[in-house]
Amino acid sequence: MNVNGKTNVLGLLGDPVEHTMSPLIHNTLSDSLGMNNIYIPLQTKADGLEAAVKGAYALNILGLNVTVPHKYHVMQYLSELDDGAKAIGAVNTLVRTETGYKGYNTDMMGLSRELDSYHIQLEGRQVIILGAGGAAKAVAYLCMYRRAGRIYILNRTVDKAGKLAEDMNGFFGRDTITAMSLSDYRNLPKERYIVFQATSIGLQPDADKVIIGDADFYSLVETGIDLIYNPFETRFMKLCRESGASAYNGLKMLLYQGVIAYELWNHIQVPEDIADQVYRKLKKKTRKNIVLIGFMGCGKTTIGKALQETLQYQFLDTDTYIEEQTGQTIANIFAEKGEAYFRNLETKVLTDLQETVSHTIISTGGGMPLREENAELLSMLGEVIYLNIDAGEVRKRLAEDTTRPLLQSKNREEKVRDMLAYRDPFYRRCSDLVIDVAGKSVKDITEEIQRVMK
Ligand code: NDP
């Protein structure tokens, strides 16, 4: 990023702002599109909000995002409001105009684009919205705007669901939304619904929680969309999938709310391949997986388990996963079906994991990164750490080991040296971090990884 006298400033007003993903979204867009913009978080206290909006305008700031707790209060300081933002009663994007900032709600527009990307149509469909907070308002507006059939809003505080239903029915002049309590799902007509999970239940670190746990409820779900994206697969999504429904998280909503804001600020259309580049970065960042790669004996399992303990993550070993799935040992698979068959299994595992795991340490088979396709899948899965080891150390560590099919050779050390020299560039090509393990303790290595991952 080359900041100069012509650089436009974009930013985020909120409190707190330190965990925001928005700089990643907007600065990646600027880099990829070659636009001279910089996006920065601007922590703003409630009592400084008016001064912040006026000051930003005076400082020629091109555009702003607004997040908690200012999405509602900021509206009074704007020169104009988009219709959607007005009806939803919340603004997350300020676009500079001749007379001041105009407020938009790109959360709603972002969800709309997420649904398009998954080919989910709302028109005429029966919908359930779980929750009646800020996000649920955007969902309700979108469902009405897209002319869904009947819409049921279920919320812990029924009065809030009632108020939202009344507001939206009034705004659109149709009596489409019914408000209910959460337990009222038992009284819903027995049909298949599109269900939006718009409560805050199930967010990391409470990933094991879900707003409705009863399997009967999930028999009503045809498509489930959880607005939460952290964890990547929520319990709500798992329950949907277990009952045969399709399920999606809210990461694309986050992506597209940013993309649309960027389009509004810059009067451009962001090409889909660039939006996809940003999505990959977001996916990697939010899932928080750590993928350990490297030659056999480099310590992937030992380091992985040590990290699992300190970070309180899950642990997954791809070889063990394959053995469990196939009911055969790796040595048997190699002996009976050959290496190419095994490599195909590895690619399938990596593809399966893309849509599910988060907060997991993934220890991989030593040959996994050799395939170009796998290298790509690995780097989308998480932060890839290459544990680099030399041939002498491998010989020492695996002196007694007779289980490795690829090391069954008379001159083991020479074989290891050749294999390492061949594989090293493949390991490096997909790694985010390389750690030389020789002479370091498990503690040293896990601490080094944690330092870099912060
Ligand atoms: P709000 O605080 O405005 O609303 C929270 C909702 O969750 C309310 O319906 C509330 O019910 C319900 N809720 C909270 N705690 C409980 C509980 N213990 N039991 C039952 N219900 C509960 O939050 P938002 O609407 O802003 O956000 C909701 C979710 O949507 C968040 O998880 C957020 O991360 C996600 N989101 C995702 C976006 C994306 O880009 N993907 C964008 C915006 C939000 P009640 O009314 O009874 O309090």
Short mmCIF file of C-alpha atoms and ligand atoms in Angstrom, two decimals:
data_model
loop_
_atom_site.label_atom_id
_atom_site.label_comp_id
_atom_site.label_asym_id
_atom_site.label_seq_id
_atom_site.Cartn_x
_atom_site.Cartn_y
_atom_site.Cartn_z
CA MET A 1 0.00 0.00 0.00
CA ASN A 2 1.53 3.28 -1.13
CA VAL A 3 -0.01 6.14 0.89
CA ASN A 4 0.46 9.51 -0.79
CA GLY A 5 -1.22 12.90 -1.13
CA LYS A 6 -4.05 11.44 -3.20
CA THR A 7 -4.93 8.57 -0.88
CA ASN A 8 -8.62 8.44 0.15
CA VAL A 9 -9.37 7.53 3.75
CA LEU A 10 -12.09 5.03 4.71
CA GLY A 11 -12.80 3.89 8.24
CA LEU A 12 -14.92 2.21 10.86
CA LEU A 13 -16.71 3.99 13.72
CA GLY A 14 -17.47 1.70 16.64
CA ASP A 15 -16.55 0.73 20.15
CA PRO A 16 -14.84 -1.68 20.45
CA VAL A 17 -13.23 -2.06 17.03
CA GLU A 18 -10.15 -4.18 17.66
CA HIS A 19 -11.63 -7.49 16.43
CA THR A 20 -13.05 -6.12 13.20
CA MET A 21 -12.52 -7.89 9.87
CA SER A 22 -13.35 -4.75 7.88
CA PRO A 23 -9.74 -3.55 7.32
CA LEU A 24 -8.94 -6.98 5.86
CA ILE A 25 -11.93 -6.73 3.49
CA HIS A 26 -11.41 -3.15 2.31
CA ASN A 27 -7.62 -3.03 2.17
CA THR A 28 -7.59 -6.30 0.20
CA LEU A 29 -10.14 -4.80 -2.20
CA SER A 30 -8.01 -1.66 -2.62
CA ASP A 31 -4.87 -3.75 -3.27
CA SER A 32 -6.58 -6.10 -5.70
CA LEU A 33 -8.36 -3.33 -7.58
CA GLY A 34 -5.34 -1.02 -7.53
CA MET A 35 -7.32 1.77 -5.84
CA ASN A 36 -5.61 4.45 -3.79
CA ASN A 37 -7.66 3.98 -0.58
CA ILE A 38 -6.74 3.11 2.99
CA TYR A 39 -9.18 1.71 5.58
CA ILE A 40 -8.60 2.15 9.30
CA PRO A 41 -10.53 1.36 12.53
CA LEU A 42 -11.56 4.55 14.38
CA GLN A 43 -12.62 3.74 17.93
CA THR A 44 -15.43 6.18 18.79
CA LYS A 45 -17.11 6.59 22.19
CA ALA A 46 -20.86 7.23 22.25
CA ASP A 47 -20.47 10.80 23.54
CA GLY A 48 -18.08 11.60 20.68
CA LEU A 49 -20.22 10.23 17.86
CA GLU A 50 -21.58 13.53 16.54
CA ALA A 51 -18.13 15.13 16.59
CA ALA A 52 -16.69 12.04 14.87
CA VAL A 53 -19.19 12.17 11.98
CA LYS A 54 -18.79 15.93 11.50
CA GLY A 55 -15.01 15.70 11.88
CA ALA A 56 -14.80 12.86 9.37
CA TYR A 57 -16.73 14.93 6.85
CA ALA A 58 -14.49 17.95 7.48
CA LEU A 59 -11.42 15.73 7.04
CA ASN A 60 -12.68 14.67 3.60
CA ILE A 61 -13.09 11.03 4.67
CA LEU A 62 -14.61 9.29 1.68
CA GLY A 63 -16.72 6.71 3.48
CA LEU A 64 -17.31 5.04 6.83
CA ASN A 65 -18.69 1.85 8.26
CA VAL A 66 -20.56 2.03 11.53
CA THR A 67 -20.77 -0.81 14.01
CA VAL A 68 -22.01 -1.54 17.54
CA PRO A 69 -23.13 0.52 19.46
CA HIS A 70 -23.67 3.35 16.96
CA LYS A 71 -25.78 1.81 14.18
CA TYR A 72 -28.97 3.46 15.40
CA HIS A 73 -27.77 6.71 17.02
CA VAL A 74 -25.62 7.72 14.05
CA MET A 75 -28.72 8.22 11.88
CA GLN A 76 -29.50 11.62 13.42
CA TYR A 77 -26.18 13.02 12.16
CA LEU A 78 -26.68 12.09 8.51
CA SER A 79 -27.96 14.23 5.65
CA GLU A 80 -29.98 11.44 4.05
CA LEU A 81 -31.09 7.83 4.59
CA ASP A 82 -31.54 5.05 2.08
CA ASP A 83 -35.08 3.53 2.17
CA GLY A 84 -33.88 0.16 3.44
CA ALA A 85 -31.87 1.74 6.26
CA LYS A 86 -34.89 3.84 7.20
CA ALA A 87 -37.20 0.82 7.43
CA ILE A 88 -34.65 -1.31 9.30
CA GLY A 89 -33.81 1.56 11.63
CA ALA A 90 -30.06 0.96 11.47
CA VAL A 91 -27.16 2.11 9.36
CA ASN A 92 -23.78 0.45 8.86
CA THR A 93 -22.38 2.45 5.92
CA LEU A 94 -21.97 6.20 5.39
CA VAL A 95 -21.44 7.44 1.86
CA ARG A 96 -20.09 10.94 1.28
CA THR A 97 -22.40 13.31 -0.65
CA GLU A 98 -22.33 17.07 -1.37
CA THR A 99 -24.36 17.80 1.77
CA GLY A 100 -23.12 15.28 4.33
CA TYR A 101 -23.10 11.47 4.68
CA LYS A 102 -25.94 9.30 3.37
CA GLY A 103 -26.70 6.21 5.48
CA TYR A 104 -27.18 2.70 4.07
CA ASN A 105 -27.74 -0.72 5.59
CA THR A 106 -25.45 -2.99 3.61
CA ASP A 107 -25.96 -5.86 6.11
CA MET A 108 -29.32 -6.42 4.48
CA MET A 109 -27.87 -6.00 0.98
CA GLY A 110 -24.98 -8.32 1.90
CA LEU A 111 -27.37 -11.04 3.01
CA SER A 112 -29.27 -10.57 -0.23
CA ARG A 113 -26.11 -11.13 -2.25
CA GLU A 114 -25.17 -14.15 -0.10
CA LEU A 115 -28.54 -15.74 -0.91
CA ASP A 116 -27.98 -15.06 -4.62
CA SER A 117 -24.55 -16.67 -4.44
CA TYR A 118 -26.17 -19.84 -3.03
CA HIS A 119 -29.14 -19.61 -5.47
CA ILE A 120 -31.63 -19.32 -2.62
CA GLN A 121 -34.87 -17.66 -3.70
CA LEU A 122 -37.26 -16.14 -1.19
CA GLU A 123 -40.21 -15.25 -3.37
CA GLY A 124 -43.29 -17.20 -2.28
CA ARG A 125 -41.26 -19.27 0.23
CA GLN A 126 -42.30 -19.87 3.86
CA VAL A 127 -39.72 -18.37 6.20
CA ILE A 128 -38.83 -18.65 9.88
CA ILE A 129 -36.63 -15.99 11.48
CA LEU A 130 -35.12 -16.89 14.85
CA GLY A 131 -34.39 -13.67 16.75
CA ALA A 132 -35.71 -10.12 16.67
CA GLY A 133 -32.59 -8.01 17.24
CA GLY A 134 -30.78 -5.71 14.80
CA ALA A 135 -29.74 -8.47 12.39
CA ALA A 136 -33.24 -10.01 12.37
CA LYS A 137 -34.65 -6.64 11.27
CA ALA A 138 -32.43 -6.71 8.20
CA VAL A 139 -33.53 -10.30 7.50
CA ALA A 140 -37.22 -9.42 7.91
CA TYR A 141 -36.88 -6.43 5.59
CA LEU A 142 -35.17 -8.55 2.94
CA CYS A 143 -37.83 -11.28 3.17
CA MET A 144 -40.60 -8.70 2.74
CA TYR A 145 -38.74 -6.90 -0.04
CA ARG A 146 -38.25 -10.19 -1.89
CA ARG A 147 -41.92 -11.11 -1.39
CA ALA A 148 -41.49 -14.25 0.71
CA GLY A 149 -44.73 -16.10 1.56
CA ARG A 150 -45.60 -16.29 5.27
CA ILE A 151 -42.85 -15.18 7.64
CA TYR A 152 -42.73 -16.31 11.28
CA ILE A 153 -40.47 -14.42 13.69
CA LEU A 154 -39.71 -16.46 16.81
CA ASN A 155 -37.98 -14.69 19.67
CA ARG A 156 -37.29 -15.12 23.39
CA THR A 157 -38.84 -11.69 24.02
CA VAL A 158 -42.11 -12.00 22.13
CA ASP A 159 -42.88 -8.27 22.39
CA LYS A 160 -39.78 -7.46 20.37
CA ALA A 161 -40.83 -9.92 17.66
CA GLY A 162 -44.32 -8.34 17.76
CA LYS A 163 -42.95 -4.83 17.32
CA LEU A 164 -40.73 -5.93 14.42
CA ALA A 165 -43.65 -7.71 12.72
CA GLU A 166 -45.86 -4.66 13.16
CA ASP A 167 -43.20 -2.27 11.80
CA MET A 168 -42.44 -4.37 8.73
CA ASN A 169 -46.06 -5.23 7.96
CA GLY A 170 -46.82 -1.50 8.24
CA PHE A 171 -43.88 -0.39 6.10
CA PHE A 172 -44.70 -2.79 3.27
CA GLY A 173 -48.49 -2.53 3.67
CA ARG A 174 -48.94 -6.33 3.86
CA ASP A 175 -49.92 -8.56 6.77
CA THR A 176 -47.24 -11.19 6.10
CA ILE A 177 -45.26 -11.51 9.34
CA THR A 178 -46.45 -13.32 12.46
CA ALA A 179 -44.62 -12.99 15.79
CA MET A 180 -44.27 -15.97 18.12
CA SER A 181 -42.32 -17.21 21.11
CA LEU A 182 -39.41 -19.63 20.53
CA SER A 183 -41.34 -22.65 21.80
CA ASP A 184 -44.21 -21.91 19.40
CA TYR A 185 -42.40 -23.73 16.59
CA ARG A 186 -44.49 -26.75 17.62
CA ASN A 187 -47.58 -24.91 16.36
CA LEU A 188 -46.16 -23.96 12.95
CA PRO A 189 -47.83 -25.46 9.85
CA LYS A 190 -45.93 -28.66 8.94
CA GLU A 191 -44.12 -27.41 5.86
CA ARG A 192 -40.47 -27.00 4.78
CA TYR A 193 -39.09 -23.55 5.57
CA ILE A 194 -36.13 -21.36 4.85
CA VAL A 195 -34.85 -20.65 8.36
CA PHE A 196 -32.63 -17.72 9.33
CA GLN A 197 -30.77 -18.04 12.63
CA ALA A 198 -30.40 -14.39 13.69
CA THR A 199 -29.84 -14.71 17.44
CA SER A 200 -26.42 -14.45 19.06
CA ILE A 201 -26.65 -18.00 20.46
CA GLY A 202 -23.91 -20.35 19.21
CA LEU A 203 -21.19 -17.75 18.75
CA GLN A 204 -17.64 -18.77 19.66
CA PRO A 205 -16.72 -19.56 22.49
CA ASP A 206 -20.25 -20.93 23.11
CA ALA A 207 -20.16 -22.95 19.92
CA ASP A 208 -21.94 -25.91 21.54
CA LYS A 209 -25.09 -23.83 22.18
CA VAL A 210 -28.08 -23.56 19.85
CA ILE A 211 -31.29 -21.56 20.07
CA ILE A 212 -33.55 -24.61 19.48
CA GLY A 213 -32.09 -28.07 20.03
CA ASP A 214 -35.18 -30.24 19.36
CA ALA A 215 -34.75 -32.50 16.28
CA ASP A 216 -38.49 -32.06 15.50
CA PHE A 217 -37.83 -28.42 14.71
CA TYR A 218 -35.16 -29.34 12.16
CA SER A 219 -37.57 -31.59 10.28
CA LEU A 220 -39.23 -28.31 9.23
CA VAL A 221 -36.01 -26.90 7.78
CA GLU A 222 -35.27 -27.11 4.09
CA THR A 223 -32.50 -24.50 4.07
CA GLY A 224 -30.86 -23.06 7.18
CA ILE A 225 -28.88 -19.83 7.12
CA ASP A 226 -27.02 -18.94 10.30
CA LEU A 227 -25.90 -15.31 10.39
CA ILE A 228 -23.08 -16.39 12.68
CA TYR A 229 -19.82 -17.32 10.91
CA ASN A 230 -17.64 -17.96 13.92
CA PRO A 231 -17.50 -20.97 14.32
CA PHE A 232 -17.58 -21.72 10.63
CA GLU A 233 -20.05 -24.58 11.14
CA THR A 234 -22.41 -23.73 14.00
CA ARG A 235 -24.43 -26.23 15.98
CA PHE A 236 -27.54 -24.88 14.24
CA MET A 237 -25.95 -25.71 10.87
CA LYS A 238 -24.96 -29.20 12.05
CA LEU A 239 -28.51 -29.92 13.20
CA CYS A 240 -29.87 -28.69 9.86
CA ARG A 241 -27.45 -30.90 7.94
CA GLU A 242 -28.17 -33.93 10.15
CA SER A 243 -31.85 -33.63 9.29
CA GLY A 244 -31.06 -33.52 5.57
CA ALA A 245 -31.37 -29.74 5.09
CA SER A 246 -28.72 -27.59 3.46
CA ALA A 247 -27.02 -25.06 5.71
CA TYR A 248 -24.90 -21.95 5.26
CA ASN A 249 -23.16 -19.56 7.63
CA GLY A 250 -23.06 -15.74 7.54
CA LEU A 251 -19.52 -15.26 6.25
CA LYS A 252 -20.65 -14.30 2.77
CA MET A 253 -23.05 -11.80 4.31
CA LEU A 254 -20.06 -10.25 6.06
CA LEU A 255 -18.07 -10.31 2.82
CA TYR A 256 -20.78 -8.74 0.70
CA GLN A 257 -21.83 -6.08 3.22
CA GLY A 258 -18.20 -4.90 2.85
CA VAL A 259 -18.06 -5.31 -0.91
CA ILE A 260 -21.29 -3.33 -1.34
CA ALA A 261 -20.06 -0.54 0.95
CA TYR A 262 -16.87 -0.39 -1.11
CA GLU A 263 -18.92 -0.21 -4.31
CA LEU A 264 -21.03 2.63 -2.91
CA TRP A 265 -17.99 4.64 -1.78
CA ASN A 266 -16.11 4.26 -5.03
CA HIS A 267 -18.97 4.07 -7.57
CA ILE A 268 -17.68 0.80 -8.98
CA GLN A 269 -18.76 -2.81 -9.35
CA VAL A 270 -16.39 -5.27 -7.66
CA PRO A 271 -15.77 -8.25 -9.99
CA GLU A 272 -16.78 -11.60 -8.51
CA ASP A 273 -13.28 -13.10 -8.74
CA ILE A 274 -11.95 -10.26 -6.57
CA ALA A 275 -14.78 -10.71 -4.06
CA ASP A 276 -13.81 -14.38 -4.01
CA GLN A 277 -10.18 -13.55 -3.18
CA VAL A 278 -11.41 -11.54 -0.18
CA TYR A 279 -13.74 -14.39 0.83
CA ARG A 280 -10.82 -16.83 0.91
CA LYS A 281 -8.88 -14.50 3.18
CA LEU A 282 -11.87 -14.06 5.48
CA LYS A 283 -12.46 -17.78 5.61
CA LYS A 284 -8.89 -18.43 6.57
CA LYS A 285 -8.88 -15.71 9.21
CA THR A 286 -12.19 -16.56 10.88
CA ARG A 287 -11.80 -20.31 11.00
CA LYS A 288 -8.57 -20.10 13.02
CA ASN A 289 -7.40 -23.56 11.93
CA ILE A 290 -3.71 -24.36 12.14
CA VAL A 291 -2.49 -26.80 9.51
CA LEU A 292 0.81 -28.56 10.21
CA ILE A 293 2.72 -29.87 7.22
CA GLY A 294 6.16 -31.43 6.82
CA PHE A 295 8.12 -34.63 6.37
CA MET A 296 7.43 -37.71 8.46
CA GLY A 297 9.06 -37.43 11.87
CA CYS A 298 8.98 -33.62 11.96
CA GLY A 299 6.63 -33.63 14.96
CA LYS A 300 3.25 -32.74 13.45
CA THR A 301 1.33 -34.95 15.88
CA THR A 302 3.35 -34.04 18.98
CA ILE A 303 3.31 -30.30 18.24
CA GLY A 304 -0.34 -30.50 17.18
CA LYS A 305 -1.41 -32.13 20.43
CA ALA A 306 0.61 -29.64 22.49
CA LEU A 307 -1.05 -26.76 20.63
CA GLN A 308 -4.46 -28.35 21.05
CA GLU A 309 -3.96 -28.34 24.78
CA THR A 310 -2.75 -24.75 25.09
CA LEU A 311 -5.25 -23.25 22.65
CA GLN A 312 -8.19 -25.49 23.65
CA TYR A 313 -8.74 -26.39 20.00
CA GLN A 314 -9.83 -29.66 18.39
CA PHE A 315 -7.16 -31.95 16.93
CA LEU A 316 -7.47 -33.84 13.67
CA ASP A 317 -4.89 -36.09 12.04
CA THR A 318 -5.68 -36.63 8.36
CA ASP A 319 -4.10 -40.12 8.28
CA THR A 320 -6.15 -41.23 11.29
CA TYR A 321 -9.23 -39.66 9.69
CA ILE A 322 -8.64 -41.69 6.51
CA GLU A 323 -8.07 -44.88 8.50
CA GLU A 324 -11.32 -44.32 10.38
CA GLN A 325 -13.27 -43.56 7.22
CA THR A 326 -11.93 -46.54 5.24
CA GLY A 327 -11.47 -49.03 8.09
CA GLN A 328 -7.95 -49.78 6.76
CA THR A 329 -4.45 -48.80 7.84
CA ILE A 330 -2.49 -46.42 5.62
CA ALA A 331 0.10 -49.20 5.04
CA ASN A 332 -2.70 -51.49 3.81
CA ILE A 333 -4.17 -48.86 1.51
CA PHE A 334 -0.73 -48.31 -0.06
CA ALA A 335 -0.12 -52.05 -0.40
CA GLU A 336 -3.52 -52.93 -1.82
CA LYS A 337 -4.59 -49.87 -3.82
CA GLY A 338 -1.37 -47.95 -4.46
CA GLU A 339 -0.18 -44.41 -3.80
CA ALA A 340 -2.39 -42.64 -6.38
CA TYR A 341 -5.51 -44.06 -4.73
CA PHE A 342 -4.29 -42.84 -1.34
CA ARG A 343 -3.58 -39.34 -2.69
CA ASN A 344 -7.14 -39.18 -4.03
CA LEU A 345 -8.41 -40.01 -0.56
CA GLU A 346 -6.31 -37.16 0.83
CA THR A 347 -7.81 -34.69 -1.64
CA LYS A 348 -11.29 -35.85 -0.69
CA VAL A 349 -10.56 -35.35 3.02
CA LEU A 350 -9.31 -31.81 2.40
CA THR A 351 -12.40 -31.02 0.34
CA ASP A 352 -14.74 -32.39 3.03
CA LEU A 353 -13.01 -30.37 5.77
CA GLN A 354 -13.43 -27.08 3.88
CA GLU A 355 -17.06 -26.71 4.90
CA THR A 356 -16.83 -27.89 8.46
CA VAL A 357 -13.79 -27.58 10.72
CA SER A 358 -12.80 -24.46 12.61
CA HIS A 359 -10.62 -23.91 15.69
CA THR A 360 -8.82 -27.16 14.86
CA ILE A 361 -5.17 -28.20 14.66
CA ILE A 362 -4.87 -30.32 11.53
CA SER A 363 -1.88 -32.62 11.28
CA THR A 364 -1.40 -33.76 7.69
CA GLY A 365 0.17 -36.70 5.88
CA GLY A 366 3.74 -35.93 4.73
CA GLY A 367 2.92 -36.21 1.01
CA MET A 368 -0.31 -34.23 1.08
CA PRO A 369 1.06 -30.86 -0.18
CA LEU A 370 2.70 -32.46 -3.24
CA ARG A 371 -0.46 -32.20 -5.32
CA GLU A 372 -1.17 -28.71 -6.56
CA GLU A 373 -4.87 -29.11 -5.81
CA ASN A 374 -4.07 -30.10 -2.23
CA ALA A 375 -1.71 -27.16 -1.76
CA GLU A 376 -4.57 -24.84 -2.68
CA LEU A 377 -7.04 -26.66 -0.40
CA LEU A 378 -4.55 -26.63 2.49
CA SER A 379 -3.95 -22.91 2.26
CA MET A 380 -7.72 -22.24 2.23
CA LEU A 381 -8.17 -24.40 5.32
CA GLY A 382 -6.08 -22.35 7.73
CA GLU A 383 -2.67 -20.96 8.58
CA VAL A 384 -0.25 -23.50 7.13
CA ILE A 385 2.90 -24.12 9.18
CA TYR A 386 5.76 -26.10 7.70
CA LEU A 387 7.80 -27.94 10.35
CA ASN A 388 11.15 -28.20 8.57
CA ILE A 389 13.45 -31.06 9.52
CA ASP A 390 16.77 -32.36 8.09
CA ALA A 391 17.59 -35.90 6.96
CA GLY A 392 19.88 -36.70 9.91
CA GLU A 393 17.19 -35.78 12.42
CA VAL A 394 14.58 -37.87 10.56
CA ARG A 395 16.93 -40.85 10.66
CA LYS A 396 17.36 -40.45 14.41
CA ARG A 397 13.67 -40.03 15.10
CA LEU A 398 12.46 -42.87 12.87
CA ALA A 399 15.30 -45.36 13.41
CA GLU A 400 12.99 -47.98 14.92
CA ASP A 401 9.90 -47.22 12.85
CA THR A 402 8.93 -49.90 10.33
CA THR A 403 5.38 -48.70 9.64
CA ARG A 404 6.14 -46.05 6.99
CA PRO A 405 5.48 -47.53 3.54
CA LEU A 406 7.60 -44.95 1.72
CA LEU A 407 10.69 -45.67 3.82
CA GLN A 408 10.93 -49.39 3.09
CA SER A 409 14.31 -49.17 1.38
CA LYS A 410 17.77 -50.58 2.06
CA ASN A 411 19.47 -47.23 2.24
CA ARG A 412 17.02 -45.31 4.37
CA GLU A 413 19.04 -42.17 4.96
CA GLU A 414 19.73 -41.63 1.27
CA LYS A 415 16.07 -42.19 0.50
CA VAL A 416 15.07 -39.65 3.16
CA ARG A 417 17.56 -37.09 1.81
CA ASP A 418 16.25 -37.48 -1.74
CA MET A 419 12.63 -37.29 -0.65
CA LEU A 420 13.26 -34.22 1.52
CA ALA A 421 15.07 -32.39 -1.29
CA TYR A 422 12.21 -33.18 -3.65
CA ARG A 423 9.41 -32.24 -1.22
CA ASP A 424 10.87 -29.11 0.38
CA PRO A 425 9.76 -26.70 -2.42
CA PHE A 426 6.25 -28.21 -2.33
CA TYR A 427 6.03 -27.64 1.41
CA ARG A 428 7.27 -24.07 1.09
CA ARG A 429 4.87 -23.18 -1.71
CA CYS A 430 1.77 -23.53 0.48
CA SER A 431 3.14 -22.52 3.89
CA ASP A 432 2.44 -19.27 5.72
CA LEU A 433 5.21 -19.94 8.20
CA VAL A 434 8.33 -22.15 8.17
CA ILE A 435 9.78 -23.36 11.47
CA ASP A 436 13.12 -25.17 11.62
CA VAL A 437 12.50 -27.79 14.30
CA ALA A 438 16.06 -29.13 14.81
CA GLY A 439 17.37 -28.42 18.31
CA LYS A 440 14.08 -26.91 19.54
CA SER A 441 11.83 -28.32 22.25
CA VAL A 442 8.09 -28.87 21.77
CA LYS A 443 7.53 -25.90 24.09
CA ASP A 444 9.83 -23.65 22.00
CA ILE A 445 7.99 -24.56 18.81
CA THR A 446 4.46 -24.16 20.17
CA GLU A 447 5.40 -20.79 21.67
CA GLU A 448 6.87 -19.67 18.35
CA ILE A 449 3.66 -20.68 16.56
CA GLN A 450 1.48 -18.88 19.08
CA ARG A 451 3.58 -15.72 18.85
CA VAL A 452 3.23 -15.59 15.10
CA MET A 453 -0.48 -16.50 15.12
CA LYS A 454 -1.45 -13.61 17.44
P1 NDP B 1 -28.89 -8.24 18.99
O1 NDP B 1 -28.22 -8.14 20.31
O2 NDP B 1 -29.55 -7.05 18.40
O3 NDP B 1 -30.00 -9.41 19.07
C1 NDP B 1 -29.70 -10.63 19.71
C2 NDP B 1 -30.81 -11.64 19.47
O4 NDP B 1 -30.43 -12.86 20.11
C3 NDP B 1 -32.16 -11.24 20.05
O5 NDP B 1 -33.18 -11.80 19.28
C4 NDP B 1 -32.09 -11.89 21.43
O6 NDP B 1 -33.36 -12.19 22.00
C5 NDP B 1 -31.42 -13.21 21.09
N1 NDP B 1 -30.78 -13.76 22.28
C6 NDP B 1 -29.65 -13.30 22.88
N2 NDP B 1 -29.38 -14.07 23.97
C7 NDP B 1 -30.36 -15.00 24.05
C8 NDP B 1 -30.63 -16.07 24.93
N3 NDP B 1 -29.81 -16.35 25.96
N4 NDP B 1 -31.71 -16.86 24.70
C9 NDP B 1 -32.52 -16.60 23.65
N5 NDP B 1 -32.33 -15.59 22.78
C10 NDP B 1 -31.26 -14.81 22.97
O7 NDP B 1 -27.78 -8.84 18.02
P2 NDP B 1 -27.75 -8.71 16.42
O8 NDP B 1 -29.13 -8.88 15.91
O9 NDP B 1 -26.99 -7.53 16.03
O10 NDP B 1 -26.86 -9.99 16.01
C11 NDP B 1 -27.39 -11.32 16.08
C12 NDP B 1 -26.36 -12.28 15.47
O11 NDP B 1 -26.20 -12.00 14.08
C13 NDP B 1 -24.99 -12.12 16.11
O12 NDP B 1 -24.52 -13.40 16.43
C14 NDP B 1 -24.14 -11.51 15.05
O13 NDP B 1 -22.82 -12.04 15.10
C15 NDP B 1 -24.82 -11.96 13.77
N6 NDP B 1 -24.61 -10.97 12.70
C16 NDP B 1 -23.95 -11.36 11.56
C17 NDP B 1 -23.70 -10.48 10.53
C18 NDP B 1 -22.97 -10.95 9.33
O14 NDP B 1 -22.46 -10.12 8.56
N7 NDP B 1 -22.90 -12.24 9.09
C19 NDP B 1 -24.15 -9.08 10.61
C20 NDP B 1 -24.87 -8.76 11.82
C21 NDP B 1 -25.06 -9.68 12.82
P3 NDP B 1 -34.12 -11.08 22.92
O15 NDP B 1 -34.71 -10.11 21.94
O16 NDP B 1 -35.09 -11.88 23.67
O17 NDP B 1 -33.05 -10.45 23.77
#
